[in-house]
């Protein structure tokens, strides 16, 4: 499923979403974040975001304690080509304004 997801990512586009983390999985080979975002109709939409491996995230300055369920975050993602709520993580801005993982191409 992960390979299929990677093939459906639009690396040429970025989308910014803002919401509340509902799940954080720092697991190999890729980490996963689930974020609940208010949809156009106001109903919550759950986005599944694929990130780098935990080691790569830690090397970029992520602390294991920095992302917890219930945290408000702003994410920049490369979205799915299908338009479904998901994508690949580019950067995350924490509630205190800290930006992790850099921007596109970093």
mmCIF file of C-alpha atoms in Angstrom:
data_model
loop_
_atom_site.group_PDB
_atom_site.id
_atom_site.type_symbol
_atom_site.label_atom_id
_atom_site.label_comp_id
_atom_site.label_asym_id
_atom_site.label_seq_id
_atom_site.Cartn_x
_atom_site.Cartn_y
_atom_site.Cartn_z
ATOM 1 C CA UNK A 1 0.000 0.000 0.000
ATOM 2 C CA UNK A 2 2.844 2.377 0.782
ATOM 3 C CA UNK A 3 4.399 1.936 -2.664
ATOM 4 C CA UNK A 4 1.009 2.543 -4.257
ATOM 5 C CA UNK A 5 0.643 5.689 -2.158
ATOM 6 C CA UNK A 6 4.058 6.954 -3.202
ATOM 7 C CA UNK A 7 3.125 6.546 -6.872
ATOM 8 C CA UNK A 8 0.028 8.672 -6.361
ATOM 9 C CA UNK A 9 1.817 11.619 -4.711
ATOM 10 C CA UNK A 10 1.998 14.828 -6.751
ATOM 11 C CA UNK A 11 5.531 16.022 -5.959
ATOM 12 C CA UNK A 12 5.041 19.158 -8.054
ATOM 13 C CA UNK A 13 2.277 20.550 -5.841
ATOM 14 C CA UNK A 14 2.045 21.517 -2.212
ATOM 15 C CA UNK A 15 -1.044 21.943 -0.066
ATOM 16 C CA UNK A 16 -1.198 23.519 3.374
ATOM 17 C CA UNK A 17 -3.519 21.972 5.925
ATOM 18 C CA UNK A 18 -4.209 22.953 9.504
ATOM 19 C CA UNK A 19 -5.727 20.712 12.105
ATOM 20 C CA UNK A 20 -5.293 18.503 15.141
ATOM 21 C CA UNK A 21 -3.045 15.447 15.228
ATOM 22 C CA UNK A 22 -5.113 12.354 15.937
ATOM 23 C CA UNK A 23 -2.325 9.796 15.548
ATOM 24 C CA UNK A 24 1.475 9.882 15.387
ATOM 25 C CA UNK A 25 3.308 6.721 14.337
ATOM 26 C CA UNK A 26 7.093 7.064 14.331
ATOM 27 C CA UNK A 27 7.773 3.667 12.747
ATOM 28 C CA UNK A 28 10.059 2.297 10.032
ATOM 29 C CA UNK A 29 10.281 2.501 7.101
ATOM 30 C CA UNK A 30 8.088 5.632 7.109
ATOM 31 C CA UNK A 31 6.396 7.600 9.838
ATOM 32 C CA UNK A 32 2.694 8.423 9.580
ATOM 33 C CA UNK A 33 0.689 11.349 10.891
ATOM 34 C CA UNK A 34 -3.087 11.476 10.968
ATOM 35 C CA UNK A 35 -4.544 14.965 11.130
ATOM 36 C CA UNK A 36 -8.170 15.967 11.531
ATOM 37 C CA UNK A 37 -8.885 18.992 9.345
ATOM 38 C CA UNK A 38 -12.151 20.915 8.982
ATOM 39 C CA UNK A 39 -13.549 20.156 5.522
ATOM 40 C CA UNK A 40 -15.234 22.655 3.222
ATOM 41 C CA UNK A 41 -18.585 21.689 4.782
ATOM 42 C CA UNK A 42 -17.204 22.123 8.312
ATOM 43 C CA UNK A 43 -17.167 18.370 8.967
ATOM 44 C CA UNK A 44 -13.853 16.861 10.109
ATOM 45 C CA UNK A 45 -11.749 15.170 7.431
ATOM 46 C CA UNK A 46 -8.934 12.832 8.465
ATOM 47 C CA UNK A 47 -5.739 13.257 6.436
ATOM 48 C CA UNK A 48 -3.110 10.466 6.389
ATOM 49 C CA UNK A 49 0.357 11.930 5.850
ATOM 50 C CA UNK A 50 3.451 9.844 5.124
ATOM 51 C CA UNK A 51 6.719 11.159 6.522
ATOM 52 C CA UNK A 52 10.371 10.180 6.465
ATOM 53 C CA UNK A 53 11.748 7.400 8.631
ATOM 54 C CA UNK A 54 11.987 8.233 12.340
ATOM 55 C CA UNK A 55 15.813 8.415 12.096
ATOM 56 C CA UNK A 56 15.613 10.942 9.227
ATOM 57 C CA UNK A 57 13.077 13.000 11.162
ATOM 58 C CA UNK A 58 15.253 12.998 14.280
ATOM 59 C CA UNK A 59 18.295 13.965 12.159
ATOM 60 C CA UNK A 60 16.275 16.968 10.920
ATOM 61 C CA UNK A 61 15.642 18.079 14.491
ATOM 62 C CA UNK A 62 12.362 16.428 15.393
ATOM 63 C CA UNK A 63 12.147 15.479 19.044
ATOM 64 C CA UNK A 64 10.074 12.382 19.781
ATOM 65 C CA UNK A 65 7.983 14.451 22.195
ATOM 66 C CA UNK A 66 7.312 17.247 19.656
ATOM 67 C CA UNK A 67 4.330 15.586 17.945
ATOM 68 C CA UNK A 68 1.516 14.246 20.093
ATOM 69 C CA UNK A 69 -2.127 13.387 19.478
ATOM 70 C CA UNK A 70 -4.211 16.447 20.344
ATOM 71 C CA UNK A 71 -1.571 18.952 19.152
ATOM 72 C CA UNK A 72 -2.625 21.666 16.713
ATOM 73 C CA UNK A 73 -0.353 21.702 13.671
ATOM 74 C CA UNK A 74 0.009 23.277 10.259
ATOM 75 C CA UNK A 75 1.389 20.928 7.607
ATOM 76 C CA UNK A 76 2.712 21.480 4.126
ATOM 77 C CA UNK A 77 2.254 18.300 2.101
ATOM 78 C CA UNK A 78 2.672 17.021 -1.431
ATOM 79 C CA UNK A 79 -0.956 15.949 -1.993
ATOM 80 C CA UNK A 80 -2.349 12.773 -3.528
ATOM 81 C CA UNK A 81 -3.061 13.011 -7.267
ATOM 82 C CA UNK A 82 -6.513 11.543 -6.607
ATOM 83 C CA UNK A 83 -7.562 14.515 -4.477
ATOM 84 C CA UNK A 84 -8.175 12.238 -1.501
ATOM 85 C CA UNK A 85 -7.125 13.592 1.940
ATOM 86 C CA UNK A 86 -3.540 12.444 2.213
ATOM 87 C CA UNK A 87 -0.027 13.018 0.997
ATOM 88 C CA UNK A 88 3.644 13.210 1.756
ATOM 89 C CA UNK A 89 5.038 15.471 4.479
ATOM 90 C CA UNK A 90 7.083 18.527 3.455
ATOM 91 C CA UNK A 91 7.082 20.480 6.722
ATOM 92 C CA UNK A 92 5.192 20.857 9.963
ATOM 93 C CA UNK A 93 4.647 24.007 12.027
ATOM 94 C CA UNK A 94 3.939 23.365 15.696
ATOM 95 C CA UNK A 95 1.480 25.406 17.750
ATOM 96 C CA UNK A 96 4.376 27.462 19.180
ATOM 97 C CA UNK A 97 5.548 28.420 15.663
ATOM 98 C CA UNK A 98 8.487 26.004 15.480
ATOM 99 C CA UNK A 99 8.949 24.735 11.907
ATOM 100 C CA UNK A 100 10.376 21.239 11.452
ATOM 101 C CA UNK A 101 11.717 19.411 8.398
ATOM 102 C CA UNK A 102 12.394 22.479 6.260
ATOM 103 C CA UNK A 103 10.547 23.211 3.055
ATOM 104 C CA UNK A 104 10.216 21.599 -0.358
ATOM 105 C CA UNK A 105 13.392 20.052 -1.666
ATOM 106 C CA UNK A 106 15.195 20.123 1.679
#
